[in-house]
Amino acid sequence: MESKNRRKFIQSLATGVAGITMFPTFATPTIQKQLEFLYDSEENTTEAFWEHIKTQFVFASKLHYFNNASLGSSPFSIQNATRKFRATLDGFPSKYMWGGWNDEKENTRKSVAELFSVSSEEIAIIHNTTEGMNLIARSFDLDPGDEVILADHEHASGTIPWQVWQQTKGVKLIRPRLPILPKSIDEIVAVYRDAITPKTKIISMCHIVNTNGMILPVKEISEMAHEKGILVAVDGAQSAGMFQINLHDLSCDFFTASSHKWLFSPKGVGIFYAKKDSQYHLKPLLVARGYTDKSIRRLENYNTRNLPEVLGLGASVDFHNSLGSQKIHNRSYELKNYFRSKIASNTSFKLKTPSSDDLSCAIQVVEILGKDVKEMKIQLFDNYGIDCRPMTNFGLNALRFSFAIYITKKDIDYLVNALDELSKK
């Protein structure tokens, strides 16, 4: 992380204030010195560093939260920034709803764009991934017989929009089957290659599938698709914020994500990316005054909306940048590999997420052999306070665990011990 950002972040943790981003008050020069030690180097990867980051997230008493892939938590800084924005809006509603925060909204857009290495003219701030997928699916005037490829592991919010807006017109939805445990990127690319026909117009795909945490090779599939004149739309709900993403390098045409998962933003805020050369395909879901705007802002023209949450997204990106994208990226993979190493030799468990770092990251799915996953989910919560997601589709019968940056190795040790005890009952 740059020294300026690092100093600002240390100050925020030590004093409770860093511009608009606020943390709970930590007093005494001793705390300041401890934080300076923790944040002294961009390369600092000590467990003490991450244990301190964990203190910025507060969960219900005795809850061990491994369910970030369903919904994330906001740390103190983002909660407090959003509350401050809300108080400002309520203090002068008409000013801040219609014009008073124009610069702040554009700064948020710019911050998001920089995080994903794209232009601010390629980013719209929407509500969530579902809205983004609807925006894409409704935009196209496809003909009966045209085809859209949607692999079998797509989320319902990624498939239903295509069913409603296109399949009802006679457009065919092609549903190839993905392997649960592919051994290589090429194995997945081949699934999409084999599904393409002269009628294929669009590939709509997850970046990370929510079922078993498998990363799909968006770049390789996009490059293959573009050679055939096919557009690629990506559901990035499970990847945005987990690891580093350069959307230009990813090569897709559209990418949408809910920022309330791995970016820890306020709920009800989402990110929409449209490559500059592909924006002409898109039509806004809502129209109001200003509908003639030719820029990407036409896709977020809601007139009245919850702006404190929009600006809270800016605070979320600030929090992310203060830690450093590379550090978060590395930690995500570190936690994944630590968890897998802890259960690898236990014959009671079967991992149902690909092992390669090219094919999975901070979402891991494991079956406790001989046990019903729904019952295991209940016992984990009732007996150990562990919240996770049971996955039953595709014959998984497995528990899905999310390792966000507030998860420590001690947390994983606690989880593994609980799983081991349940496997023996």
C-alpha positions in Angstrom: 0.0 0.0 0.0 1.2 3.5 -0.7 2.7 5.2 2.4 0.1 8.0 2.3 -2.8 5.5 2.4 -1.0 3.5 5.1 -0.5 6.5 7.3 -4.1 7.5 6.9 -5.4 4.1 7.7 -3.2 3.8 10.8 -4.5 7.2 12.0 -8.1 6.1 11.4 -7.6 3.0 13.5 -5.8 4.8 16.3 -8.0 7.9 16.6 -11.3 7.0 15.1 -11.2 9.6 12.2 -9.7 9.7 8.8 -11.6 12.2 6.7 -15.1 10.7 6.0 -14.0 7.2 7.0 -14.3 6.6 10.7 -13.4 3.7 13.0 -14.2 3.2 16.7 -11.9 5.2 19.0 -8.7 3.5 20.0 -6.9 5.5 22.6 -3.3 5.8 23.9 0.1 6.2 22.2 0.7 2.4 22.8 -2.1 1.5 20.4 -0.6 3.9 17.8 2.8 2.3 18.1 1.3 -1.2 17.8 -0.6 -0.2 14.7 2.5 1.4 13.1 4.3 -1.9 13.6 1.4 -3.8 12.1 1.1 -1.6 9.0 4.8 -0.7 8.7 5.3 -2.7 5.5 3.1 -3.4 2.5 4.5 -6.9 2.7 3.3 -7.4 6.3 1.4 -10.7 6.3 1.6 -11.5 10.0 -1.4 -13.1 11.6 -1.5 -10.3 14.1 -2.2 -7.9 11.2 -5.3 -9.9 10.1 -6.4 -10.5 13.7 -6.5 -6.7 14.1 -8.5 -6.3 10.8 -11.0 -8.8 12.3 -11.7 -6.4 15.1 -13.2 -3.9 12.6 -16.0 -6.4 11.9 -18.5 -7.1 14.8 -20.8 -10.0 14.5 -23.6 -11.3 16.9 -22.4 -12.8 20.1 -20.8 -16.3 19.7 -21.4 -16.2 15.9 -18.6 -17.6 13.7 -19.5 -16.3 10.3 -18.3 -18.3 7.3 -21.1 -17.2 5.0 -19.7 -14.1 3.3 -20.6 -15.6 -0.1 -24.2 -15.1 0.8 -23.9 -11.7 2.3 -21.0 -9.7 3.7 -20.6 -7.5 6.8 -19.5 -3.9 6.7 -16.7 -2.9 9.0 -16.9 0.1 11.3 -15.5 2.6 8.8 -18.1 1.8 6.2 -21.0 1.8 8.7 -20.0 5.1 10.2 -19.4 6.8 6.8 -22.8 5.7 5.6 -24.5 6.9 8.8 -22.8 10.3 8.3 -24.0 10.5 4.7 -27.5 9.6 5.8 -27.5 12.4 8.5 -26.2 14.9 5.9 -29.0 14.0 3.5 -31.7 14.2 6.2 -30.4 17.6 7.2 -31.0 19.1 3.7 -32.8 16.5 1.6 -33.5 18.4 -1.6 -29.9 19.7 -1.8 -28.1 16.4 -1.5 -30.6 14.2 -3.4 -30.5 16.4 -6.5 -27.1 17.9 -7.1 -25.3 18.5 -3.8 -23.3 15.3 -4.1 -22.6 15.2 -7.8 -18.8 15.4 -7.2 -18.9 12.8 -4.5 -20.9 10.4 -6.8 -18.4 10.9 -9.6 -15.5 10.3 -7.1 -17.2 7.0 -6.1 -17.5 6.0 -9.8 -13.8 6.9 -10.3 -12.7 4.9 -7.3 -14.6 1.8 -8.5 -13.2 2.2 -12.0 -9.6 2.4 -10.7 -10.1 -0.7 -8.5 -11.0 -2.7 -11.7 -8.5 -0.9 -13.9 -11.0 0.6 -16.3 -12.4 4.0 -17.3 -15.0 5.8 -15.1 -17.0 6.1 -18.3 -17.3 2.3 -18.2 -18.8 2.1 -14.7 -22.4 2.5 -13.6 -23.5 2.3 -9.9 -26.6 0.1 -9.7 -28.4 -1.8 -6.9 -27.1 -5.4 -7.2 -26.1 -8.2 -9.5 -29.7 -9.2 -10.2 -30.4 -5.7 -11.6 -27.3 -5.9 -13.8 -28.2 -9.2 -15.3 -31.7 -7.9 -16.0 -30.3 -4.9 -17.6 -28.2 -7.1 -19.9 -30.9 -9.7 -20.7 -33.5 -7.1 -21.5 -31.4 -4.9 -23.7 -31.1 -7.3 -26.7 -33.5 -7.6 -29.6 -32.7 -11.2 -30.3 -34.6 -13.3 -32.8 -36.4 -16.6 -32.4 -33.8 -19.4 -32.8 -30.9 -17.2 -31.6 -29.0 -18.8 -28.7 -27.6 -17.7 -25.4 -25.2 -20.0 -23.5 -25.8 -20.4 -19.8 -24.0 -23.2 -18.1 -25.8 -25.3 -15.5 -24.1 -23.7 -12.5 -25.4 -20.2 -13.2 -27.2 -18.5 -10.3 -31.0 -18.1 -10.6 -30.5 -14.3 -10.8 -28.4 -14.9 -13.9 -30.8 -17.3 -15.6 -34.2 -16.0 -14.8 -33.7 -12.6 -16.6 -32.8 -14.5 -19.8 -35.8 -16.8 -19.4 -38.2 -13.9 -18.9 -36.8 -11.4 -21.5 -35.5 -13.7 -24.2 -36.7 -17.3 -23.9 -40.3 -16.1 -24.1 -39.6 -14.7 -27.5 -38.3 -18.0 -28.8 -34.6 -17.5 -28.0 -32.9 -20.8 -27.1 -31.1 -21.0 -23.8 -28.3 -23.6 -24.1 -27.3 -25.2 -20.8 -24.0 -27.1 -21.0 -22.9 -29.1 -18.0 -19.8 -28.0 -16.1 -17.5 -30.5 -14.4 -17.5 -30.3 -10.6 -13.8 -30.9 -10.3 -12.1 -29.9 -13.5 -8.4 -30.5 -13.7 -7.6 -27.5 -16.0 -8.9 -24.3 -17.5 -8.9 -25.9 -20.9 -11.4 -28.5 -19.7 -13.9 -25.7 -18.9 -13.2 -23.7 -22.0 -14.0 -26.9 -24.0 -17.5 -27.0 -22.5 -18.3 -23.6 -23.8 -16.5 -24.2 -27.2 -18.6 -27.3 -27.8 -21.8 -25.4 -26.9 -21.3 -22.7 -29.5 -23.2 -22.8 -32.8 -23.7 -20.3 -35.7 -26.8 -19.2 -33.8 -24.9 -18.3 -30.6 -25.1 -14.5 -29.8 -24.2 -14.2 -26.1 -22.4 -16.2 -23.4 -23.7 -15.3 -19.9 -21.5 -16.8 -17.2 -20.4 -16.5 -13.6 -16.9 -15.5 -12.7 -17.1 -17.7 -9.6 -20.0 -20.1 -9.4 -21.8 -19.9 -6.0 -22.4 -23.7 -5.9 -18.9 -25.0 -5.2 -16.7 -21.9 -5.5 -15.2 -22.8 -8.9 -13.6 -19.9 -10.8 -14.5 -19.9 -14.5 -11.9 -18.8 -17.1 -13.6 -15.6 -18.3 -10.6 -14.3 -20.2 -10.1 -17.4 -22.2 -13.8 -17.8 -22.9 -14.2 -14.2 -23.9 -11.3 -14.3 -26.3 -12.7 -17.4 -27.9 -16.2 -15.9 -28.1 -15.0 -12.6 -29.6 -13.3 -14.5 -32.4 -16.8 -15.7 -33.4 -18.6 -12.3 -32.8 -20.2 -13.5 -29.6 -20.7 -11.1 -26.6 -19.8 -12.2 -23.0 -21.7 -11.1 -19.9 -20.3 -11.9 -16.5 -21.9 -12.3 -13.1 -19.1 -11.2 -10.8 -21.0 -11.3 -7.5 -18.6 -13.8 -5.9 -15.3 -12.4 -7.3 -15.4 -8.6 -7.0 -13.2 -7.7 -4.0 -12.0 -11.3 -3.3 -8.9 -11.1 -5.6 -7.5 -8.6 -8.1 -9.5 -8.1 -11.2 -8.5 -6.1 -14.3 -11.7 -6.0 -16.3 -10.0 -4.9 -19.5 -7.6 -7.9 -19.2 -10.6 -10.1 -18.5 -11.9 -9.1 -22.0 -15.6 -9.6 -21.2 -18.2 -7.1 -22.6 -20.2 -6.7 -19.4 -19.5 -7.4 -15.7 -21.9 -6.9 -12.8 -21.5 -7.5 -9.1 -23.1 -6.8 -5.8 -20.6 -4.9 -3.7 -22.1 -6.1 -0.4 -20.2 -9.4 -0.5 -16.4 -9.2 -0.8 -16.2 -5.4 -0.9 -18.3 -5.1 2.4 -20.3 -2.2 1.1 -23.7 -1.1 2.4 -26.5 -3.5 1.2 -28.3 -2.6 -2.0 -25.4 -1.2 -4.0 -23.9 -2.8 -7.1 -21.4 -2.3 -9.8 -22.0 -2.5 -13.5 -19.2 -2.5 -16.1 -19.7 -2.2 -19.8 -16.8 -2.1 -22.2 -16.8 1.2 -24.1 -17.3 -0.4 -27.5 -20.1 -2.6 -26.2 -22.2 0.0 -24.5 -24.4 0.8 -27.5 -26.1 -2.6 -27.0 -27.6 -1.6 -23.6 -30.9 0.0 -22.8 -31.8 1.3 -19.3 -34.3 -0.6 -17.2 -35.8 2.7 -16.0 -36.2 6.0 -17.9 -36.7 9.5 -16.4 -35.6 13.0 -17.1 -32.2 12.8 -18.6 -32.9 9.7 -20.6 -31.2 11.1 -23.6 -27.8 11.0 -21.8 -25.5 9.0 -24.1 -23.0 8.1 -21.3 -23.2 5.0 -19.1 -24.9 7.1 -16.5 -28.2 6.6 -18.4 -28.2 3.1 -16.9 -28.4 4.4 -13.3 -31.0 7.2 -13.9 -33.3 6.5 -11.0 -34.2 10.1 -10.1 -34.5 9.4 -6.4 -32.3 6.7 -4.8 -30.4 5.8 -1.6 -27.3 8.0 -2.1 -25.8 7.3 1.4 -25.4 3.7 0.3 -23.9 4.8 -3.0 -21.3 7.0 -1.3 -20.8 4.2 1.3 -19.5 2.2 -1.6 -16.8 4.8 -2.0 -15.9 4.3 1.6 -15.8 0.5 0.9 -13.3 1.0 -1.9 -11.3 3.3 0.4 -11.2 0.5 3.0 -10.1 -2.0 0.4 -7.4 0.3 -1.0 -6.1 1.1 2.5 -5.4 -2.6 3.0 -4.1 -3.0 -0.5 -5.6 -5.1 -3.3 -2.5 -7.3 -3.5 -2.5 -8.0 0.2 -6.2 -9.0 0.1 -5.6 -11.1 -3.0 -2.8 -13.0 -1.3 -4.7 -13.4 2.0 -7.7 -14.9 0.2 -5.5 -17.6 -1.3 -3.6 -18.1 1.9 -6.8 -18.9 3.8 -8.0 -21.2 1.1 -4.8 -23.2 1.1 -4.6 -23.2 4.9 -8.1 -24.7 5.2 -7.4 -27.3 2.5 -4.2 -28.3 4.2 -6.0 -28.8 7.5 -8.6 -31.3 6.2 -6.6 -32.9 3.4 -5.6 -36.0 5.3 -8.9 -36.6 7.0 -10.7 -39.4 5.2 -14.1 -38.2 6.6 -14.0 -35.2 4.3 -14.3 -34.8 0.5 -13.4 -31.5 -1.0 -15.8 -30.6 -3.9 -14.0 -27.4 -5.0 -11.1 -27.6 -7.5 -7.7 -27.4 -5.9 -5.8 -25.2 -8.4 -5.5 -21.5 -7.6 -6.6 -20.9 -11.2 -9.9 -22.6 -10.4 -10.8 -21.6 -6.9 -10.1 -19.1 -4.1 -11.8 -18.1 -0.9 -14.9 -20.2 -1.3 -14.5 -23.9 -0.5 -17.0 -26.7 -0.4 -16.6 -29.9 1.6 -18.7 -33.0 2.1 -18.7 -34.8 5.4 -19.0 -38.3 4.1 -22.0 -40.3 5.3 -23.7 -37.2 6.7 -26.7 -35.2 5.4 -25.6 -31.7 4.6 -28.8 -30.0 5.9 -28.4 -31.7 9.3 -24.7 -30.8 9.4 -25.6 -27.2 8.8 -28.0 -27.2 11.7 -25.6 -28.9 14.1 -22.7 -26.6 13.1 -24.8 -23.6 14.1 -26.6 -25.1 17.2 -23.4 -26.6 18.7 -20.7 -24.4 17.5 -22.2 -21.1 16.4 -20.9 -21.6 12.8 -23.0 -20.1 10.0 -22.4 -21.5 6.5 -24.4 -22.5 3.4 -25.5 -26.1 2.7 -25.2 -26.9 -1.0 -27.4 -29.7 -2.3 -27.6 -29.2 -6.0 -25.5 -31.2 -8.5 -25.1 -34.0 -5.9 -22.8 -31.9 -3.8 -24.3 -32.7 -0.3 -21.6 -30.3 1.0 -21.1 -27.3 3.2 -19.9 -24.0 1.6 -17.4 -22.0 3.6 -16.4 -18.4 2.8 -13.0 -17.1 3.9 -13.3 -13.3 3.9 -10.5 -11.1 5.3 -12.1 -11.1 8.8 -11.5 -14.8 9.0 -8.3 -15.8 10.9 -6.4 -19.0 11.0 -7.7 -19.5 14.5 -11.2 -19.3 13.1 -10.3 -22.0 10.6 -8.8 -24.2 13.3 -12.1 -23.8 15.2 -14.1 -24.7 12.1 -11.9 -27.8 11.3 -12.2 -29.1 14.8 -16.0 -28.7 14.7 -16.2 -30.5 11.4 -14.0 -33.3 12.8 -16.1 -33.7 15.9 -19.3 -33.8 13.8 -17.8 -36.4 11.4 -17.3 -38.8 14.4 -20.9 -38.6 15.8 
